[in-house]
mmCIF file with all atom_site columns, C-alpha atoms in Angstrom:
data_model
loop_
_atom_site.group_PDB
_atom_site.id
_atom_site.type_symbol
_atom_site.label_atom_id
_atom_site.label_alt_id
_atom_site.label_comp_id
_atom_site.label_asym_id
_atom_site.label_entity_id
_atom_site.label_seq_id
_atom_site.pdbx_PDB_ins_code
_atom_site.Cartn_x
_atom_site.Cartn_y
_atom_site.Cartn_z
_atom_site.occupancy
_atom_site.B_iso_or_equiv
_atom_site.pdbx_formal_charge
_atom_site.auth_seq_id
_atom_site.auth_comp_id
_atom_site.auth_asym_id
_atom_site.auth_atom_id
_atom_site.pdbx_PDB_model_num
ATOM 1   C CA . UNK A 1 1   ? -30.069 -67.356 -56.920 1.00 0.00 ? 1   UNK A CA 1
ATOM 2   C CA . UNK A 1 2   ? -33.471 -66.003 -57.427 1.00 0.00 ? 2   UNK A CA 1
ATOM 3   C CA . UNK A 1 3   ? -32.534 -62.736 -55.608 1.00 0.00 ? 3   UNK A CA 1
ATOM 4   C CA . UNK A 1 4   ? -29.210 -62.115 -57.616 1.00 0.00 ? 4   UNK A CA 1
ATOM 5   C CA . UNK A 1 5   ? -31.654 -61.989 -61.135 1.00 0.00 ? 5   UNK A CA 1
ATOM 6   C CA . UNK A 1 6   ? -33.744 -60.096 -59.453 1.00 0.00 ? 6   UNK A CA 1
ATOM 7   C CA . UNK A 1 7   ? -31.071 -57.640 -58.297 1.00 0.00 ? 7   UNK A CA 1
ATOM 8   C CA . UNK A 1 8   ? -28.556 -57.950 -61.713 1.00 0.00 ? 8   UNK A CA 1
ATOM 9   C CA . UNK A 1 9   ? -32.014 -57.612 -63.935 1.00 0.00 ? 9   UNK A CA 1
ATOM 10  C CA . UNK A 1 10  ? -32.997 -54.314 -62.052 1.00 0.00 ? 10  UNK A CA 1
ATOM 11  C CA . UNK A 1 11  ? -29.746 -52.940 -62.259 1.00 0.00 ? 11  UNK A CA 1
ATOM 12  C CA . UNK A 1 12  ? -29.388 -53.511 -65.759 1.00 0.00 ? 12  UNK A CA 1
ATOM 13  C CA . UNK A 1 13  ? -32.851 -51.427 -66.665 1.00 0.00 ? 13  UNK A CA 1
ATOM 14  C CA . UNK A 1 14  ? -32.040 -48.934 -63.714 1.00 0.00 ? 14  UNK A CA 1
ATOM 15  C CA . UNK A 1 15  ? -29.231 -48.171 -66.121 1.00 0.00 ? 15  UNK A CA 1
ATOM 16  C CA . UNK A 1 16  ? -30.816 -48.248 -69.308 1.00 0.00 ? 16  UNK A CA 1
ATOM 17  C CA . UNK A 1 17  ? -33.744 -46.118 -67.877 1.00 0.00 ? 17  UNK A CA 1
ATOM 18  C CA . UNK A 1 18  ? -30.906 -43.508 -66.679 1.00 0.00 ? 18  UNK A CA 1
ATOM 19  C CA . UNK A 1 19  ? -28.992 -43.694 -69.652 1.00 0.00 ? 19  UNK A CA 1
ATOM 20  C CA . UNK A 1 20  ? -31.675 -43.027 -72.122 1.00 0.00 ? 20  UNK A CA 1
ATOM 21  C CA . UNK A 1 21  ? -32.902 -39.854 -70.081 1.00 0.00 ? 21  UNK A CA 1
ATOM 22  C CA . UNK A 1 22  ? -29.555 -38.435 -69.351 1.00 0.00 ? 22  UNK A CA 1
ATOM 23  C CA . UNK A 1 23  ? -27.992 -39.442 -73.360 1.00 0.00 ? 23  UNK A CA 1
ATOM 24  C CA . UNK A 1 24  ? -31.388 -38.006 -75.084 1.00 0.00 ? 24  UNK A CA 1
ATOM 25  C CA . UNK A 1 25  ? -31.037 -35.024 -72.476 1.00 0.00 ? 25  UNK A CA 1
ATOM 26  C CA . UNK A 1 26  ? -27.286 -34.374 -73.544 1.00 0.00 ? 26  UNK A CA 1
ATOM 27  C CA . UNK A 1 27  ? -27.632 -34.819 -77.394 1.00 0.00 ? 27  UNK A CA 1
ATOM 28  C CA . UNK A 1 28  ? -31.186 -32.657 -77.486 1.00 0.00 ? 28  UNK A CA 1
ATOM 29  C CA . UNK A 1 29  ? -29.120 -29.246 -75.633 1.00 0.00 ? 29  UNK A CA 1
ATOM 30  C CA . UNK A 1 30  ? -25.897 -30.033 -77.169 1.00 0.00 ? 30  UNK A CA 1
ATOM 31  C CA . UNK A 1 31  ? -25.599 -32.322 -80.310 1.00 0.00 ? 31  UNK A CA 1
ATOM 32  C CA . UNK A 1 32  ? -27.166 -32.316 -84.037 1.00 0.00 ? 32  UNK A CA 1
ATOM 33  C CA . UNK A 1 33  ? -30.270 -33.223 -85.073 1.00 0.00 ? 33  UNK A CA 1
ATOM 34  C CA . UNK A 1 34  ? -28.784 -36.366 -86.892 1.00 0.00 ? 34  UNK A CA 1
ATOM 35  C CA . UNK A 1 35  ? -27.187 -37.512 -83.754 1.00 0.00 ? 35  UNK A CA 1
ATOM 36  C CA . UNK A 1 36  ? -30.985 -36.999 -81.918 1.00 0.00 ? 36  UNK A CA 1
ATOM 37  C CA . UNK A 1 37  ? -31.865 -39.323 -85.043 1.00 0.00 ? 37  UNK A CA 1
ATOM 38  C CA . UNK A 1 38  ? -29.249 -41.435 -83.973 1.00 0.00 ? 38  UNK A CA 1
ATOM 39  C CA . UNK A 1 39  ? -29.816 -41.829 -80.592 1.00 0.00 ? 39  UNK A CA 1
ATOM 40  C CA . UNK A 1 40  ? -33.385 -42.273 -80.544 1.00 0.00 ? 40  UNK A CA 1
ATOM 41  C CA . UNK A 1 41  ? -32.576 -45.535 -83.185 1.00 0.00 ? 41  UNK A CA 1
ATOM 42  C CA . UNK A 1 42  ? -29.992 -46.651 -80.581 1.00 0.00 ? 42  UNK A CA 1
ATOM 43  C CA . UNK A 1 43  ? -32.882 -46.592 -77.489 1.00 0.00 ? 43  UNK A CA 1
ATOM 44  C CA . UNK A 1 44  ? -35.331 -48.314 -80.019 1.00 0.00 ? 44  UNK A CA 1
ATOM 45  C CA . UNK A 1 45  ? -32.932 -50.941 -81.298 1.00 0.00 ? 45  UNK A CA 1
ATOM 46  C CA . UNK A 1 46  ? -31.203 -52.548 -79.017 1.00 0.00 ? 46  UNK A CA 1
ATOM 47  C CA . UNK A 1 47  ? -32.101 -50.233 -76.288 1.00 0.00 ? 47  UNK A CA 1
ATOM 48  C CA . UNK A 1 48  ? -35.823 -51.866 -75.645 1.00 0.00 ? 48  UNK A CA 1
ATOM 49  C CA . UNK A 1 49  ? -34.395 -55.280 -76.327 1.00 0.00 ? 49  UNK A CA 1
ATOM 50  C CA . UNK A 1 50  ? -32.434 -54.962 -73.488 1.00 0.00 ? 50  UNK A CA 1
ATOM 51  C CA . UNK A 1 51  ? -34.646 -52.695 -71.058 1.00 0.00 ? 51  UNK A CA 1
ATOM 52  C CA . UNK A 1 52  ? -37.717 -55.215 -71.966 1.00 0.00 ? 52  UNK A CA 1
ATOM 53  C CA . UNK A 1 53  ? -36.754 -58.171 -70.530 1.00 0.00 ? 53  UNK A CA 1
ATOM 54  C CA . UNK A 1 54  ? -34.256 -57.009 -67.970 1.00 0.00 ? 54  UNK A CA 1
ATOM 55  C CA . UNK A 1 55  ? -37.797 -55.144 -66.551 1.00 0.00 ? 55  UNK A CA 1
ATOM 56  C CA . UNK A 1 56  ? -40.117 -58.338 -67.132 1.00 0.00 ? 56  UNK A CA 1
ATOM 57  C CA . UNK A 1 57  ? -37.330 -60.819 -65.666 1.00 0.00 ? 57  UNK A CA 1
ATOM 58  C CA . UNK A 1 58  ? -37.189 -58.095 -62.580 1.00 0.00 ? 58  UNK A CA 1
ATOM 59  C CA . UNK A 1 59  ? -41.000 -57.792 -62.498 1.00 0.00 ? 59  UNK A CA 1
ATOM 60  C CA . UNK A 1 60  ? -41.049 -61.385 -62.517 1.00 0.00 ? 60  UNK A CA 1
ATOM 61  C CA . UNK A 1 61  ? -38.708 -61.951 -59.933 1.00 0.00 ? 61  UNK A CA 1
ATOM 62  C CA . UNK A 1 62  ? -39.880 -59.294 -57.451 1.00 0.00 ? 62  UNK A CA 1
ATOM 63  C CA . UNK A 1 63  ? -43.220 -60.649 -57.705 1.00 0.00 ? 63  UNK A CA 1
ATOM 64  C CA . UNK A 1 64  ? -41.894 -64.651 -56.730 1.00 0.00 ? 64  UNK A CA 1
ATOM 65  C CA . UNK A 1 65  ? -39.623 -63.488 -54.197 1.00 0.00 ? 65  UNK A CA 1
ATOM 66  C CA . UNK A 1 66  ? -42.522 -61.047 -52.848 1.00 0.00 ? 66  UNK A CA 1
ATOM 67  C CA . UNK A 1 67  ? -45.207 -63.716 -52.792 1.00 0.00 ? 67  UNK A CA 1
ATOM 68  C CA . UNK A 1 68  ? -44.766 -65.137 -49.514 1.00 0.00 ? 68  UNK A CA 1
ATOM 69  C CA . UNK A 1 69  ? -43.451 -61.821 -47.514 1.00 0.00 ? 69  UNK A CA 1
ATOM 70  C CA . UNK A 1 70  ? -45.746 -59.009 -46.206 1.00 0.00 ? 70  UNK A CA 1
ATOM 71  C CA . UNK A 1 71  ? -45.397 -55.624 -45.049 1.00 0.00 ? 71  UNK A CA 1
ATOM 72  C CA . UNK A 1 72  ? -45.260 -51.507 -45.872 1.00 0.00 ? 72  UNK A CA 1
ATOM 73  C CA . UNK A 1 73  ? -41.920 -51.853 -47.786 1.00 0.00 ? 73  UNK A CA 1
ATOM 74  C CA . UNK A 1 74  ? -43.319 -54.644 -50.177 1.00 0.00 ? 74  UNK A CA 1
ATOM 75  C CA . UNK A 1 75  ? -46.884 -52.607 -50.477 1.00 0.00 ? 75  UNK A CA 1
ATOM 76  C CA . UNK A 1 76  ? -44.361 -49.673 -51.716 1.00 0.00 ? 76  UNK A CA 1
ATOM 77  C CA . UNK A 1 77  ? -42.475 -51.093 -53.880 1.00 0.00 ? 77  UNK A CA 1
ATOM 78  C CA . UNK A 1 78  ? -45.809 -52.994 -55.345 1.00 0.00 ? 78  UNK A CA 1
ATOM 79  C CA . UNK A 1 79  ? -47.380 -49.572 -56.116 1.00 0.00 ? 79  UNK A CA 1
ATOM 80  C CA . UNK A 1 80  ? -44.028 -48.174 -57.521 1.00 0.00 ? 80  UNK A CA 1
ATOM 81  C CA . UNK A 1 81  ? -43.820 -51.008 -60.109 1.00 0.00 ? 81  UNK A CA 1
ATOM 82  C CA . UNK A 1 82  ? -47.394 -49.996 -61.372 1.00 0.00 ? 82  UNK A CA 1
ATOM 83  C CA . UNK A 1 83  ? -46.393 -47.018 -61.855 1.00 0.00 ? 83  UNK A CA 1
ATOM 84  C CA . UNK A 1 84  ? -43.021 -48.061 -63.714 1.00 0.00 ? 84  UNK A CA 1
ATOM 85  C CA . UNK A 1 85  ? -44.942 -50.620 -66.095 1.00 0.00 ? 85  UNK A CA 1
ATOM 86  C CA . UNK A 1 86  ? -47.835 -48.009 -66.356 1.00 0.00 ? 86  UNK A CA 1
ATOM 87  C CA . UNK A 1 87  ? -45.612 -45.680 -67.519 1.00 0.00 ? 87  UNK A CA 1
ATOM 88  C CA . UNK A 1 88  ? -43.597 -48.209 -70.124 1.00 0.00 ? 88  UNK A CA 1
ATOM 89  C CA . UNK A 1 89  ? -45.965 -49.411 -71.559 1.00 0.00 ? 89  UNK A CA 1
ATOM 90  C CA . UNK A 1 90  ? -48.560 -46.538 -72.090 1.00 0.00 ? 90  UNK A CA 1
ATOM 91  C CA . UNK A 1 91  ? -45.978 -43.549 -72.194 1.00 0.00 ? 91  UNK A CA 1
ATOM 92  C CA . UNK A 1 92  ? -41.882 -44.735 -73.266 1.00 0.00 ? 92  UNK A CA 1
ATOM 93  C CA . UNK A 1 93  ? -42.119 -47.235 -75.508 1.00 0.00 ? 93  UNK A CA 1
ATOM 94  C CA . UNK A 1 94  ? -44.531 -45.784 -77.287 1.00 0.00 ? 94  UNK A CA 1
ATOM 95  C CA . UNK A 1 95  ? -42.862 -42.162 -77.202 1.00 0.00 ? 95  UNK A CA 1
ATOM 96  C CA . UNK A 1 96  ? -39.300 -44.240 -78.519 1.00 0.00 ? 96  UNK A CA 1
ATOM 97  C CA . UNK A 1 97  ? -40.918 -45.733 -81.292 1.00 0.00 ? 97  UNK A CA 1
ATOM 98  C CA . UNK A 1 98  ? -42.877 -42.436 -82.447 1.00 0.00 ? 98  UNK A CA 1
ATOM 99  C CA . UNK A 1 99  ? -39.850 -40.318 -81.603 1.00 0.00 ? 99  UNK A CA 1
ATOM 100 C CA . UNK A 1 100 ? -37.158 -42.824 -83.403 1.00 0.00 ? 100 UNK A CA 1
ATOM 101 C CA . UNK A 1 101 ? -40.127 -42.760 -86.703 1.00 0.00 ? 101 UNK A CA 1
ATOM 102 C CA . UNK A 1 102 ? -40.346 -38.829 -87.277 1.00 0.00 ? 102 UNK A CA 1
ATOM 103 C CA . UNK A 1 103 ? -36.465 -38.322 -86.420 1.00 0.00 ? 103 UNK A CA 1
ATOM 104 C CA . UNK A 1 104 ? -35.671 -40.845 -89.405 1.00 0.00 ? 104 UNK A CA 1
ATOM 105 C CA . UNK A 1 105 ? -38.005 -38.359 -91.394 1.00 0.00 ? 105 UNK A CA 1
ATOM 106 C CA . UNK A 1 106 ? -36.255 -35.697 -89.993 1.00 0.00 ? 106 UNK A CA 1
ATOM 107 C CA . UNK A 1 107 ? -39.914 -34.703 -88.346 1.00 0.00 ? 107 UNK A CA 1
ATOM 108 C CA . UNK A 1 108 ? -37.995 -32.195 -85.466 1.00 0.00 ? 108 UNK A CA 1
ATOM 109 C CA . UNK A 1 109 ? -40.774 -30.210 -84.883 1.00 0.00 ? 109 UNK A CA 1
ATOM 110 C CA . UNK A 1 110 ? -43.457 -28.943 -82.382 1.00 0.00 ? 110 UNK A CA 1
ATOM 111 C CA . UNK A 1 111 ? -44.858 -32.416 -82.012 1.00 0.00 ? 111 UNK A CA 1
ATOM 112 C CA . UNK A 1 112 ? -41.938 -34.338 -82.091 1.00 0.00 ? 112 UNK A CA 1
ATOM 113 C CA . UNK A 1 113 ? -40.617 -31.468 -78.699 1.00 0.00 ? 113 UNK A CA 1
ATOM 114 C CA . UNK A 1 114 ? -44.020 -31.859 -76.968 1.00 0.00 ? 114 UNK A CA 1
ATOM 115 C CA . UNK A 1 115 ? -43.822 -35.996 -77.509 1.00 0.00 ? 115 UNK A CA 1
ATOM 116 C CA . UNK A 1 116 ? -39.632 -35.616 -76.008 1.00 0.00 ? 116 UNK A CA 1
ATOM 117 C CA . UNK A 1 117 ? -40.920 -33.768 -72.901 1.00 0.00 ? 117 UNK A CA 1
ATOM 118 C CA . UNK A 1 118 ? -43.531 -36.207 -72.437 1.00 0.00 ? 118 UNK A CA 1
ATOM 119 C CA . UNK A 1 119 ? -40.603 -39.009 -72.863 1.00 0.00 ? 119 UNK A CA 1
ATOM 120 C CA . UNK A 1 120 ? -37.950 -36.987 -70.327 1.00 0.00 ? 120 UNK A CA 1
ATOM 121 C CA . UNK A 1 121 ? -40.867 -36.458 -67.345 1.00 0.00 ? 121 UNK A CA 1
ATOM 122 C CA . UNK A 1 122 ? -41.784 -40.177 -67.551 1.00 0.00 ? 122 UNK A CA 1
ATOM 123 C CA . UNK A 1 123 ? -37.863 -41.635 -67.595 1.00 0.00 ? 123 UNK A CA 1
ATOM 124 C CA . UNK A 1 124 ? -37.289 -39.122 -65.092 1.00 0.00 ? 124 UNK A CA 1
ATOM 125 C CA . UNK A 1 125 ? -40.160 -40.536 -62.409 1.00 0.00 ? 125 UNK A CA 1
ATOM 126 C CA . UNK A 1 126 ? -39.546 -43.546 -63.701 1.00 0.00 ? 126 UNK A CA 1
ATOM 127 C CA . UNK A 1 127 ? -35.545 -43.798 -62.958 1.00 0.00 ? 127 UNK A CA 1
ATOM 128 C CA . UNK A 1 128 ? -36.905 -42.122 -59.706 1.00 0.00 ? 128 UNK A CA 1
ATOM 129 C CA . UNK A 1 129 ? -38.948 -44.859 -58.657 1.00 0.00 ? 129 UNK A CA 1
ATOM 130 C CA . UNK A 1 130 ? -36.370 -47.313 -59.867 1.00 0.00 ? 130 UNK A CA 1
ATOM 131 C CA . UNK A 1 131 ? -34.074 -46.344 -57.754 1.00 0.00 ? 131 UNK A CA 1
ATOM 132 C CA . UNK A 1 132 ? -36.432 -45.760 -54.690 1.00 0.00 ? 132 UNK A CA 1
ATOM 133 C CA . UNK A 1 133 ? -37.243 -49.490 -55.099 1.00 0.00 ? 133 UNK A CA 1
ATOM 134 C CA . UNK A 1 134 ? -33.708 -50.460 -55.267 1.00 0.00 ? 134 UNK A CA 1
ATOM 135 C CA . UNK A 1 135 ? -33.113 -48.411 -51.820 1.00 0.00 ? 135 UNK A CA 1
ATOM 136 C CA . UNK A 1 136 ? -35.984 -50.801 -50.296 1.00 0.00 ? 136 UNK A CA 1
ATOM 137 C CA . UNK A 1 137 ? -35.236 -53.603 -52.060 1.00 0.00 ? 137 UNK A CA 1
ATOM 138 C CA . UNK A 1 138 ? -31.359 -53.361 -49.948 1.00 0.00 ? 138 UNK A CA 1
ATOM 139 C CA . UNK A 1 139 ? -33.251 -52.705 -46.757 1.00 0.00 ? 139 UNK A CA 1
ATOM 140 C CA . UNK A 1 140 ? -35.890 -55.961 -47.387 1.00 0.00 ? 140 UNK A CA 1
ATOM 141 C CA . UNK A 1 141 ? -32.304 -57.860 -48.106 1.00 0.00 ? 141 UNK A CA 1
ATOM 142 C CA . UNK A 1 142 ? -30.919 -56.967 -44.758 1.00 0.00 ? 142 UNK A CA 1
ATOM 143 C CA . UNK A 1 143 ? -34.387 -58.007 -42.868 1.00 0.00 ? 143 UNK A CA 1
#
C-alpha cells in the first residue's frame, strides 16, 4: 500500500511540475499578459496546495520504503530528491509567489522576465529529475 502512495503521490507532482513549466511556457510566447496573471494565480492557488503535499507525502514515502534497502539506484535517487526539495523550496515557490504578486500589479517587466527564467530552468531540471527518479523507482520495483 505504502508503494502505491508513493507511486500515485509522485505522479501527481511529476504532473504538476510539468504542467506548470509547459502552461507558463505556452501562455508567456503565445497568450496576454492577463492570462500570464492568470496563470501564475492558478500555480499559486491551488497549484502549490496540490504539488506540496503530493511532494512531502512522496518524500515521505520514498524515504520509509528506502530505509531498509541499499544500493547505487537508492544513493541516486537520494541525491536527486535534494536537489528537487533544494530547488522548491529555495527557487519555485518562492519565484510563484513573487511572480503571481507583481503580475496582479501588472509588474511585467525586466525583473519579473529574469525571476520567469529563473522559474522555467529550475521546473525544467526539476521535472527532469522527477522523471529520472520515476525511471529508477520502476527498475527498484522490478528488483
Amino acid at each position: 500500500m505504502k508503494a502505491k502512495i508513493h507511486v500515485s503521490a509522485a505522479i501527481l507532482a511529476t504532473l504538476c511540475v510539468i504542467s506548470f513549466f509547459s502552461i507558463t511556457l505556452l501562455v508567456e510566447l503565445f497568450g496576454t499578459l492577463d492570462q500570464v496573471a492568470w496563470i501564475k494565480s492558478i500555480i499559486v492557488f491551488p497549484g502549490l496546495f496540490i504539488l506540496i503535499p503530493a511532494m512531502a507525502i512522496t518524500g515521505a514515502t520514498g524515504a520509509s520504503l528506502a530505509k531498509h534497502r541499499k544500493g547505487r539506484l537508492i544513493q541516486e535517487k537520494q541525491k536527486r530528491m535534494k536537489i528537487i526539495a533544494a530547488n522548491g523550496l529555495l527557487i519555485l515557490i518562492p519565484s510563484a509567489l513573487v511572480l503571481h504578486y507583481w503580475a496582479s500589479l501588472g509588474q511585467f517587466n525586466l525583473a519579473f522576465y529574469t525571476v520567469q527564467v529563473l522559474e522555467l530552468t529550475a521546473g525544467f531540471i526539476n521535472a527532469s529529475l522527477m522523471i529520472m527518479n520515476a525511471n529508477k523507482g520502476r527498475k527498484l520495483a522490478h528488483k
